[in-house]
CSV table of C-alpha atoms in Angstrom, one decimal:
chain,number,residue,atom,x,y,z
T,19,MET,CA,121.0,84.4,-40.1
T,20,ASP,CA,120.9,80.4,-40.9
T,21,ALA,CA,123.1,79.9,-43.8
T,22,GLN,CA,123.4,76.4,-42.9
T,23,PHE,CA,119.6,76.4,-43.9
T,24,LYS,CA,119.5,78.7,-46.9
T,25,GLU,CA,122.5,76.6,-48.4
T,26,GLU,CA,121.0,73.8,-47.5
T,27,VAL,CA,118.2,75.0,-49.4
T,28,LEU,CA,119.9,75.9,-52.3
T,29,LYS,CA,121.8,72.9,-53.1
T,30,LEU,CA,118.1,71.3,-53.3
T,31,ALA,CA,116.6,73.5,-55.1
T,32,GLY,CA,118.8,75.2,-57.3
T,33,ASP,CA,122.0,78.3,-56.7
T,34,GLU,CA,119.5,80.2,-59.6
T,35,VAL,CA,117.3,81.1,-56.5
T,36,LYS,CA,119.5,83.7,-55.1
T,37,ASN,CA,118.0,85.9,-58.4
T,38,CYS,CA,114.7,85.9,-57.5
T,39,ILE,CA,114.2,89.5,-57.9
T,40,GLN,CA,111.1,89.0,-55.9
T,41,CYS,CA,108.2,90.6,-57.7
T,42,GLY,CA,106.0,88.0,-57.1
T,43,THR,CA,105.2,86.1,-60.9
T,44,CYS,CA,105.0,83.6,-59.1
T,45,SER,CA,102.4,84.5,-55.8
T,46,SER,CA,99.9,86.1,-58.8
T,47,SER,CA,99.3,83.1,-60.0
T,48,CYS,CA,99.4,80.6,-57.4
T,49,SER,CA,95.9,79.0,-57.1
T,50,THR,CA,95.9,79.1,-53.8
T,51,ALA,CA,97.7,82.3,-52.4
T,52,HIS,CA,94.7,83.5,-51.1
T,53,LEU,CA,95.2,80.8,-48.4
T,54,MET,CA,98.7,80.6,-47.6
T,55,ASP,CA,99.5,82.6,-44.3
T,56,ASN,CA,103.1,83.5,-46.7
T,57,SER,CA,103.3,84.0,-50.0
T,58,ILE,CA,105.5,81.7,-52.2
T,59,ARG,CA,107.5,85.8,-53.1
T,60,LYS,CA,108.0,85.6,-49.4
T,61,LEU,CA,109.5,81.9,-49.2
T,62,VAL,CA,111.4,82.2,-51.5
T,63,ARG,CA,112.7,86.0,-49.2
T,64,PHE,CA,113.2,84.1,-46.0
T,65,VAL,CA,115.1,81.4,-47.2
T,66,LEU,CA,117.2,83.8,-49.6
T,67,GLU,CA,117.3,85.3,-45.4
T,68,GLY,CA,118.1,82.5,-43.8
T,69,MET,CA,115.0,83.0,-41.8
T,70,LYS,CA,114.7,79.0,-41.4
T,71,GLU,CA,111.7,79.4,-38.8
T,72,GLU,CA,109.4,81.6,-40.0
T,73,ALA,CA,109.9,79.2,-43.7
T,74,LEU,CA,110.2,75.7,-42.4
T,75,SER,CA,106.9,77.2,-39.5
T,76,SER,CA,104.9,78.5,-42.7
T,77,GLN,CA,101.4,76.5,-43.6
T,78,SER,CA,101.7,77.5,-47.3
T,79,ILE,CA,104.3,75.0,-47.7
T,80,TRP,CA,101.8,72.7,-47.8
T,81,LEU,CA,99.5,74.4,-49.4
T,82,CYS,CA,101.2,74.3,-52.7
T,83,THR,CA,99.9,71.6,-55.5
T,84,SER,CA,103.3,70.9,-57.5
T,85,CYS,CA,100.7,72.9,-60.0
T,86,LEU,CA,104.7,74.5,-61.2
T,87,LEU,CA,102.5,77.7,-63.2
T,88,CYS,CA,105.1,79.3,-61.3
T,89,THR,CA,108.2,77.9,-62.0
T,90,VAL,CA,107.2,78.0,-65.7
T,91,ARG,CA,106.2,81.7,-65.0
T,92,CYS,CA,109.3,83.6,-63.7
T,93,PRO,CA,111.0,85.3,-65.5
T,94,ARG,CA,114.6,84.5,-63.8
T,95,SER,CA,114.0,80.9,-64.3
T,96,ILE,CA,113.8,79.8,-60.5
T,97,ARG,CA,111.5,76.6,-59.5
T,98,PRO,CA,109.5,78.1,-56.7
T,99,LYS,CA,108.3,74.7,-56.8
T,100,SER,CA,111.4,73.3,-55.5
T,101,VAL,CA,111.1,75.8,-53.5
T,102,VAL,CA,108.4,74.4,-51.8
T,103,ALA,CA,110.0,71.0,-52.5
T,104,ALA,CA,113.6,71.7,-50.3
T,105,LEU,CA,111.2,73.1,-47.5
T,106,LYS,CA,109.0,70.8,-47.0
T,107,HIS,CA,111.5,67.6,-47.2
T,108,ILE,CA,113.9,69.5,-44.8
T,109,LYS,CA,111.2,69.7,-42.7
T,110,GLU,CA,110.3,65.7,-42.9
T,111,GLN,CA,114.5,65.5,-42.1
T,112,GLU,CA,113.6,67.4,-38.9
T,113,GLY,CA,111.0,64.9,-37.8
T,114,GLY,CA,108.2,66.9,-36.7
T,115,LYS,CA,104.5,65.7,-37.6
T,116,ASN,CA,101.5,67.8,-38.7
T,117,LYS,CA,98.1,66.2,-40.7
T,118,ASP,CA,99.9,67.5,-44.7
T,119,GLN,CA,103.4,66.0,-43.6
T,120,ALA,CA,101.3,62.2,-42.7
T,121,PHE,CA,99.7,62.1,-45.4
T,122,GLU,CA,103.1,62.8,-47.8
T,123,GLU,CA,105.1,60.3,-45.7
T,124,MET,CA,102.4,57.9,-46.2
T,125,PHE,CA,102.4,57.9,-49.0
T,126,MET,CA,105.8,57.6,-50.1
T,127,ARG,CA,106.6,55.0,-47.0
T,128,GLN,CA,103.9,52.7,-49.6
T,129,ILE,CA,106.0,53.4,-52.4
T,130,ARG,CA,109.6,52.0,-50.4
T,131,ASP,CA,107.8,49.5,-48.7
T,132,CYS,CA,105.7,47.6,-52.2
T,133,GLY,CA,106.7,49.8,-55.2
T,134,ARG,CA,103.3,50.7,-55.6
T,135,VAL,CA,100.3,53.0,-53.8
T,136,SER,CA,97.4,51.3,-53.0
T,137,GLU,CA,94.8,54.1,-52.8
T,138,PHE,CA,92.8,52.2,-50.2
T,139,LEU,CA,95.8,51.4,-47.6
T,140,LEU,CA,96.0,55.3,-48.6
T,141,SER,CA,92.1,56.2,-47.0
T,142,ALA,CA,91.8,53.7,-44.5
T,143,GLY,CA,95.0,54.8,-42.5
T,144,TYR,CA,94.9,59.2,-43.4
T,145,PRO,CA,91.8,59.3,-40.6
T,146,LEU,CA,94.1,57.7,-37.8
T,147,ALA,CA,96.9,61.1,-38.5
T,148,ASN,CA,94.1,63.0,-39.7
T,149,PRO,CA,90.4,62.6,-38.1
T,150,MET,CA,89.5,65.4,-39.6
T,151,ALA,CA,89.2,63.7,-43.0
T,152,THR,CA,87.7,61.0,-42.1
T,153,VAL,CA,84.3,62.6,-43.6
T,154,GLN,CA,85.2,62.8,-46.3
T,155,ILE,CA,86.9,59.9,-47.4
T,156,MET,CA,84.3,58.0,-46.1
T,157,THR,CA,82.0,60.0,-48.2
T,158,MET,CA,84.4,59.0,-51.0
T,159,GLY,CA,84.2,54.8,-50.0
T,160,ILE,CA,80.7,54.7,-50.6
T,161,GLU,CA,81.1,57.5,-53.7
T,162,LEU,CA,83.4,55.2,-55.4
T,163,LEU,CA,82.5,50.9,-54.1
T,164,PRO,CA,79.4,50.9,-55.7
T,165,LYS,CA,81.6,51.2,-58.4
T,166,GLY,CA,84.1,48.8,-58.7
T,167,LYS,CA,86.6,51.6,-58.0
T,168,ILE,CA,88.0,50.9,-54.6
T,169,ASP,CA,91.0,48.0,-55.3
T,170,PHE,CA,91.4,45.6,-51.7
T,171,HIS,CA,93.9,44.5,-53.5
T,172,ARG,CA,97.9,45.5,-53.3
T,173,ASP,CA,100.4,45.4,-56.2
T,174,CYS,CA,103.6,44.8,-55.1
T,175,VAL,CA,106.5,45.4,-57.9
T,176,ARG,CA,108.8,42.0,-57.9
T,177,GLY,CA,112.3,44.5,-57.9
T,178,GLN,CA,111.8,45.4,-54.7
T,179,ASP,CA,115.5,45.0,-53.9
T,180,GLU,CA,115.5,48.1,-56.5
T,181,ILE,CA,113.8,50.5,-55.3
T,182,LYS,CA,114.9,50.1,-51.3
T,183,ARG,CA,118.2,50.6,-53.4
T,184,ILE,CA,116.9,53.8,-54.9
T,185,PHE,CA,115.2,55.2,-51.3
T,186,GLU,CA,118.9,53.9,-49.7
T,187,GLU,CA,121.8,55.1,-52.8
T,188,LEU,CA,118.7,59.0,-53.4
T,189,LYS,CA,117.9,59.7,-50.0
T,190,GLU,CA,120.6,62.4,-49.3
T,191,GLY,CA,118.5,64.5,-52.4
X,266,MET,CA,102.5,52.1,-83.7
X,267,LYS,CA,104.1,50.2,-80.9
X,268,LEU,CA,104.1,51.7,-77.2
X,269,ALA,CA,105.1,50.7,-74.1
X,270,TYR,CA,101.9,52.3,-71.6
X,271,TYR,CA,102.6,52.6,-67.3
X,272,PRO,CA,99.5,52.8,-66.7
X,273,GLY,CA,100.9,54.4,-62.9
X,274,CYS,CA,99.2,53.2,-59.5
X,275,VAL,CA,95.0,55.3,-59.7
X,276,ALA,CA,94.8,52.6,-62.9
X,277,ARG,CA,94.5,50.1,-61.1
X,278,SER,CA,91.5,52.0,-58.4
X,279,THR,CA,90.1,55.2,-59.2
X,280,GLY,CA,91.0,55.0,-62.4
X,281,LYS,CA,89.5,52.2,-64.0
X,282,GLU,CA,87.2,53.3,-66.7
X,283,TYR,CA,90.2,55.9,-67.6
X,284,GLU,CA,92.9,51.7,-68.2
X,285,LEU,CA,90.3,50.5,-69.7
X,286,SER,CA,88.6,53.1,-73.0
X,287,THR,CA,92.8,54.2,-72.9
X,288,ARG,CA,93.4,50.2,-73.7
X,289,ALA,CA,89.7,49.8,-76.1
X,290,VAL,CA,90.2,53.5,-78.0
X,291,CYS,CA,93.9,52.3,-78.4
X,292,SER,CA,93.4,49.3,-79.7
X,293,ALA,CA,90.6,50.5,-81.9
X,294,LEU,CA,93.3,52.6,-83.6
X,295,GLY,CA,95.9,50.2,-83.7
X,296,VAL,CA,98.0,50.5,-81.4
X,297,GLU,CA,99.4,47.9,-79.5
X,298,LEU,CA,100.2,48.9,-75.9
X,299,GLU,CA,102.6,46.5,-73.6
X,300,GLU,CA,102.9,46.9,-70.5
X,301,LEU,CA,105.8,49.0,-68.5
X,302,GLU,CA,107.3,45.8,-67.3
X,303,ASP,CA,107.5,46.0,-63.1
X,304,TRP,CA,106.5,49.5,-63.7
X,305,ASN,CA,106.6,51.9,-59.8
X,306,CYS,CA,104.6,54.4,-58.6
X,307,CYS,CA,106.5,58.3,-60.6
X,308,GLY,CA,105.5,59.7,-56.8
X,309,ALA,CA,102.8,61.8,-57.7
X,310,THR,CA,103.3,65.2,-56.3
X,311,HIS,CA,104.2,63.6,-53.0
X,312,CYS,CA,108.3,62.8,-53.1
X,313,SER,CA,109.8,66.1,-51.7
X,314,ASN,CA,113.6,64.5,-52.5
X,315,GLU,CA,113.0,65.6,-56.7
X,316,LEU,CA,116.6,63.3,-56.9
X,317,LEU,CA,114.9,60.1,-56.1
X,318,ALA,CA,111.7,61.4,-57.8
X,319,VAL,CA,114.0,61.2,-60.4
X,320,GLY,CA,115.7,57.9,-59.8
X,321,LEU,CA,111.7,56.0,-59.4
X,322,ALA,CA,110.2,57.6,-62.4
X,323,ALA,CA,114.5,56.6,-64.1
X,324,ARG,CA,113.8,52.9,-63.2
X,325,ASN,CA,110.5,52.7,-65.0
X,326,LEU,CA,112.4,54.7,-67.9
X,327,SER,CA,114.8,52.2,-68.2
X,328,GLN,CA,112.6,48.9,-68.5
X,329,THR,CA,112.6,49.6,-72.1
X,330,ASP,CA,113.2,50.7,-75.6
X,331,LEU,CA,109.4,51.1,-76.3
X,332,PRO,CA,107.7,54.7,-76.9
X,333,ILE,CA,106.3,55.3,-72.8
X,334,MET,CA,103.0,56.2,-72.9
X,335,ALA,CA,101.8,58.1,-70.1
X,336,SER,CA,97.8,58.1,-69.5
X,337,CYS,CA,98.2,60.5,-65.7
X,338,SER,CA,99.5,63.6,-66.3
X,339,ILE,CA,100.9,63.3,-62.8
X,340,CYS,CA,103.1,60.1,-64.4
X,341,TYR,CA,103.1,61.3,-67.6
X,342,SER,CA,105.0,64.7,-66.3
X,343,ASN,CA,107.2,63.3,-63.5
X,344,LEU,CA,109.0,60.7,-66.2
X,345,ARG,CA,109.1,64.1,-68.7
X,346,ILE,CA,111.1,66.0,-65.9
X,347,ALA,CA,113.6,62.6,-65.1
X,348,ALA,CA,114.0,62.6,-68.3
X,349,LYS,CA,115.4,66.0,-68.5
X,350,ARG,CA,117.5,65.5,-65.6
X,351,LEU,CA,119.1,62.9,-66.7
X,352,GLU,CA,120.0,64.4,-69.8
X,353,ASP,CA,123.1,65.9,-67.2
X,354,HIS,CA,125.7,63.1,-66.5
X,355,GLN,CA,126.1,63.9,-63.0
X,356,VAL,CA,122.3,63.7,-61.7
X,357,ARG,CA,123.0,60.2,-64.8
X,358,GLU,CA,125.6,58.0,-63.0
X,359,LYS,CA,124.2,58.9,-58.9
X,360,VAL,CA,120.9,57.5,-60.0
X,361,ASN,CA,122.2,55.0,-62.4
X,362,SER,CA,123.5,53.0,-59.1
X,363,ALA,CA,121.1,52.8,-57.4
X,364,LEU,CA,119.1,51.2,-61.0
X,365,ASP,CA,119.3,47.6,-61.7
X,366,LYS,CA,118.8,48.7,-65.7
X,367,LYS,CA,120.9,51.6,-66.6
X,368,TYR,CA,119.5,54.3,-68.4
X,369,SER,CA,120.3,55.7,-71.7
X,370,GLN,CA,117.1,57.6,-73.3
X,371,ALA,CA,113.4,57.2,-73.3
X,372,GLU,CA,111.0,59.0,-74.9
X,373,VAL,CA,107.9,59.8,-72.7
X,374,LYS,CA,104.3,60.5,-74.7
X,375,HIS,CA,101.1,60.8,-73.6
X,376,VAL,CA,97.8,59.5,-74.6
X,377,LEU,CA,96.4,62.6,-75.5
X,378,GLU,CA,99.5,62.8,-78.1
X,379,VAL,CA,98.8,59.3,-79.5
X,380,LEU,CA,95.1,60.2,-79.3
X,381,ALA,CA,95.6,64.3,-81.8
X,382,GLY,CA,97.6,62.2,-83.9
X,383,GLU,CA,95.9,59.5,-84.4
X,384,LEU,CA,92.1,61.4,-84.6
X,385,MET,CA,92.9,64.9,-86.1
X,386,GLY,CA,93.7,66.3,-89.9
X,387,GLU,CA,91.7,65.0,-93.6
X,388,GLU,CA,93.5,61.6,-93.6
X,389,ASN,CA,92.1,60.9,-90.1
X,390,GLN,CA,88.2,61.8,-90.3
X,391,LYS,CA,87.4,58.8,-91.8
X,392,LYS,CA,87.5,57.1,-89.0
X,393,ILE,CA,85.3,59.6,-86.3
X,394,VAL,CA,82.2,57.3,-87.2
X,395,VAL,CA,79.8,58.5,-84.3
X,396,PRO,CA,80.7,62.7,-85.5
X,397,LEU,CA,79.8,64.2,-81.7
X,398,LYS,CA,77.7,66.9,-83.3
X,399,GLY,CA,76.6,69.2,-80.9
X,400,LEU,CA,77.4,68.1,-78.0
X,401,LYS,CA,79.2,71.3,-75.7
X,402,VAL,CA,82.6,70.3,-74.7
X,403,ALA,CA,84.7,71.6,-71.9
X,404,PRO,CA,88.7,71.4,-72.6
X,405,TYR,CA,89.6,70.9,-68.5
X,406,TYR,CA,94.0,70.8,-69.5
X,407,GLY,CA,94.4,70.6,-65.6
X,408,CYS,CA,98.4,71.7,-64.4
X,409,LEU,CA,100.7,69.3,-65.6
X,410,LEU,CA,99.7,67.9,-69.1
X,411,THR,CA,101.7,70.5,-70.7
X,412,ARG,CA,103.9,71.5,-67.6
X,413,PRO,CA,107.1,71.7,-67.1
X,414,LYS,CA,107.4,74.2,-70.4
X,415,GLU,CA,109.0,71.9,-73.7
X,416,GLY,CA,106.5,69.8,-73.7
X,417,MET,CA,103.2,68.9,-76.5
X,418,ASP,CA,101.8,72.3,-76.5
X,419,SER,CA,102.0,75.6,-74.9
X,420,PRO,CA,101.6,75.5,-71.2
X,421,GLU,CA,99.8,79.2,-71.1
X,422,ASN,CA,97.7,78.4,-74.2
X,423,PRO,CA,97.6,75.0,-75.2
X,424,ARG,CA,95.2,74.7,-78.0
X,425,MET,CA,95.1,70.6,-78.2
X,426,LEU,CA,92.2,69.5,-77.0
X,427,GLU,CA,90.1,71.7,-78.6
X,428,LYS,CA,92.4,70.5,-82.0
X,429,LEU,CA,90.6,67.6,-80.9
X,430,ILE,CA,87.0,68.1,-79.5
X,431,ALA,CA,86.6,70.2,-83.3
X,432,ALA,CA,87.8,66.6,-85.1
X,433,LEU,CA,85.8,64.8,-83.4
X,434,GLN,CA,83.2,67.5,-84.7
X,435,ALA,CA,82.4,68.4,-81.1
X,436,GLU,CA,82.3,72.1,-80.1
X,437,PRO,CA,84.7,73.0,-77.8
X,438,VAL,CA,83.5,75.7,-74.7
X,439,ASN,CA,85.6,78.6,-74.3
X,440,TYR,CA,85.6,79.4,-69.9
X,441,PRO,CA,88.9,80.4,-68.2
X,442,TYR,CA,89.5,77.8,-65.8
X,443,GLY,CA,90.8,74.9,-68.0
X,444,MET,CA,93.5,75.6,-66.6
X,445,LEU,CA,93.4,76.3,-62.5
X,446,CYS,CA,94.7,73.4,-61.1
X,447,CYS,CA,91.9,71.2,-59.6
X,448,GLY,CA,93.0,71.0,-56.1
X,449,GLY,CA,93.7,67.1,-56.3
X,450,PRO,CA,97.9,67.1,-54.9
X,451,ILE,CA,95.9,68.4,-50.7
X,452,PHE,CA,92.6,66.9,-51.2
X,453,MET,CA,93.4,64.2,-48.2
X,454,ALA,CA,94.8,66.8,-46.0
X,455,GLU,CA,93.4,70.1,-46.9
X,456,GLU,CA,90.1,69.2,-48.1
X,457,ASP,CA,88.6,73.6,-48.1
X,458,ALA,CA,91.4,74.8,-50.9
X,459,ALA,CA,90.8,71.1,-52.9
X,460,SER,CA,87.8,71.5,-53.1
X,461,GLU,CA,87.7,76.2,-54.1
X,462,SER,CA,89.0,75.1,-56.8
X,463,ALA,CA,87.9,71.2,-57.7
X,464,PHE,CA,83.9,73.7,-57.9
X,465,ARG,CA,85.3,76.8,-59.0
X,466,ILE,CA,86.4,74.7,-63.0
X,467,LEU,CA,83.3,73.4,-62.6
X,468,HIS,CA,80.8,75.9,-62.1
X,469,SER,CA,83.1,78.2,-64.4
X,470,ALA,CA,82.1,75.2,-67.5
X,471,LYS,CA,78.9,74.1,-66.6
X,472,ALA,CA,78.1,78.4,-67.0
X,473,ALA,CA,79.4,79.4,-70.7
X,474,GLY,CA,77.0,76.2,-72.2
X,475,ALA,CA,79.2,73.4,-71.8
X,476,ASP,CA,77.3,69.5,-71.9
X,477,ALA,CA,80.3,68.2,-70.1
X,478,VAL,CA,84.0,67.9,-69.1
X,479,VAL,CA,86.5,66.5,-70.5
X,480,ALA,CA,89.9,65.1,-68.4
X,481,VAL,CA,92.9,64.4,-69.1
X,482,CYS,CA,94.2,62.7,-65.2
X,483,PRO,CA,92.3,60.5,-62.8
X,484,LEU,CA,93.0,62.9,-60.1
X,485,CYS,CA,91.5,66.0,-61.8
X,486,HIS,CA,88.7,63.5,-63.2
X,487,LEU,CA,88.1,61.7,-59.3
X,488,MET,CA,88.1,66.0,-57.9
X,489,LEU,CA,85.9,67.4,-60.5
X,490,ASP,CA,83.0,63.4,-60.0
X,491,ALA,CA,84.0,62.0,-57.4
X,492,LYS,CA,84.0,64.3,-56.0
X,493,GLN,CA,80.2,66.5,-57.4
X,494,ARG,CA,78.3,65.4,-55.2
X,495,ALA,CA,80.1,66.8,-52.1
X,496,LEU,CA,81.0,69.7,-53.6
X,497,GLU,CA,77.9,70.1,-54.7
X,498,ASN,CA,75.9,69.7,-51.2
X,499,ARG,CA,78.8,71.3,-50.1
X,500,PHE,CA,78.7,75.2,-52.3
X,501,LYS,CA,74.7,74.6,-52.2
X,502,GLU,CA,74.7,74.8,-56.0
X,503,GLU,CA,73.4,71.3,-58.8
X,504,LEU,CA,76.5,71.0,-61.2
X,505,ASP,CA,75.4,67.9,-62.3
X,506,ILE,CA,77.7,67.6,-65.4
X,507,PRO,CA,79.1,65.0,-67.3
X,508,ILE,CA,83.0,64.8,-67.0
X,509,LEU,CA,84.2,62.7,-69.8
X,510,TYR,CA,88.2,61.6,-69.8
X,511,VAL,CA,89.3,61.8,-73.4
X,512,THR,CA,89.5,57.7,-74.4
X,513,GLN,CA,85.8,58.4,-73.5
X,514,LEU,CA,85.2,60.8,-75.6
X,515,ALA,CA,87.4,60.1,-78.9
X,516,GLY,CA,85.7,56.3,-78.2
X,517,ILE,CA,81.9,57.3,-78.6
X,518,ALA,CA,83.2,59.0,-82.0
X,519,LEU,CA,85.6,55.5,-83.0
X,520,GLY,CA,81.7,54.5,-82.2
X,521,LEU,CA,82.9,52.1,-79.5
X,522,GLY,CA,79.8,51.3,-77.0
X,523,PRO,CA,80.1,52.9,-72.7
X,524,GLU,CA,80.6,49.3,-71.8
X,525,ASP,CA,83.9,49.6,-73.9
X,526,LEU,CA,84.6,52.4,-72.6
X,527,GLY,CA,83.7,51.8,-68.4
X,528,MET,CA,81.2,54.6,-69.0
X,529,GLU,CA,79.5,53.1,-66.3
X,530,MET,CA,81.9,54.0,-64.1
X,531,ASN,CA,81.7,57.0,-63.8
X,532,SER,CA,79.9,58.9,-61.5
X,533,VAL,CA,77.9,62.1,-62.8
X,534,SER,CA,76.5,59.3,-65.9
X,535,PRO,CA,77.5,60.5,-69.3
X,536,THR,CA,74.2,58.2,-70.4
X,537,ARG,CA,72.1,60.9,-71.7
X,538,LEU,CA,74.1,62.5,-73.3
X,539,VAL,CA,75.6,59.2,-75.3
X,540,GLU,CA,71.7,59.1,-76.1
X,541,GLU,CA,71.3,62.5,-77.3
X,542,ILE,CA,75.2,61.7,-79.4
X,543,TYR,CA,72.9,59.3,-81.6
X,544,GLU,CA,69.8,60.6,-81.6
X,545,ARG,CA,71.0,63.1,-83.7
X,546,LEU,CA,72.7,61.1,-85.4
X,547,ALA,CA,69.9,59.3,-86.5
X,548,ALA,CA,67.8,62.6,-87.5
X,549,GLU,CA,71.0,63.1,-89.5
X,550,THR,CA,70.2,60.3,-91.5
X,551,GLU,CA,66.5,60.0,-91.4
X,552,CYS,CA,67.2,63.7,-93.1
């Protein structure tokens, strides 16, 4: 039982997570549940039992699409999607990098550095972290380029200092 | 009506025709759009730090006194979530300490809400110069247009798209996956999972007899339109179903041309559909 881990998730995702009755409404609403190693209900249980290793190593947290249906339906007003976000956040703080994490990091780094996201730079850079994505990115590029839908120009915000300050001051969550 | 327009990052690249058609339709309806000053990315679904996500959204929300209109469902949902979280005094104080212009309050709208307000109801019928009679349209809500709850429509059984489709005199098609997530947020890293969802939506819309699907979010559109050929190859099934942005669909009914609505940028060409609409209209006028 890792009590510190449990408290950290509750701080990030809300104290009401403790009210979970394990009814499984979240799991049965989830569009990717059938592909998950641990259902979202189980992830919440891992958190409440302080089972840090099991929670953080679950591939399920990377299959969440953030669609919020679990959050809409939870009869105990828990936000299961926020539990997933908290797990991702803790994993990011602890380092380590899988292909899913690499994408989230690249995405957020672009915002921190420029204030906006360039889909072109994201698509160009991501295969370095996940070579498996190369084919689909190339296929997409071939589809979008003749339509004029790839923007090679990077448009950044003027308020760079403010963006940096937001990242710095709110990093604890 | 004057609104601050928050385009979002995708509007300048893969969602270009959404931006183009949004501006064209709003202009045709006399809705004045003023681009939100120095807007930044909302973090989409990739910001695991929820307070940071509120901070990023708050910077956008504090740039104007006008109601803010987003066209991307993800941006829209994030702005809404942030406005709600910022009602909490502690959150607001923490976030405001990092902002140049302090947040006080904001009104957030989605372009669908604006279109519904301008086009639905008896009094607006005269604006529909090209009725979309005979066109069967599958309403695709996706996830974040109506979530979290307390938004523009029910998160379980929304009807706004059906009502708008009917107001344009097209026929809304009933199919089971109008609210299934398109998989977009995870398509880069988890292609298999995302493709499965997108295919299921297209397959069911097609099976229900839809001529087109209407989308309200650029990421949904990308998954259903730009990736449609790849999905056909992967699942060995011909789909060939045009995916129109809600602004493109409304634009056709307002009599705007394909170039005003960026229709040459759609991957699955809607040209044939538009021609059929005009052919039916011509046949009716002759009678």
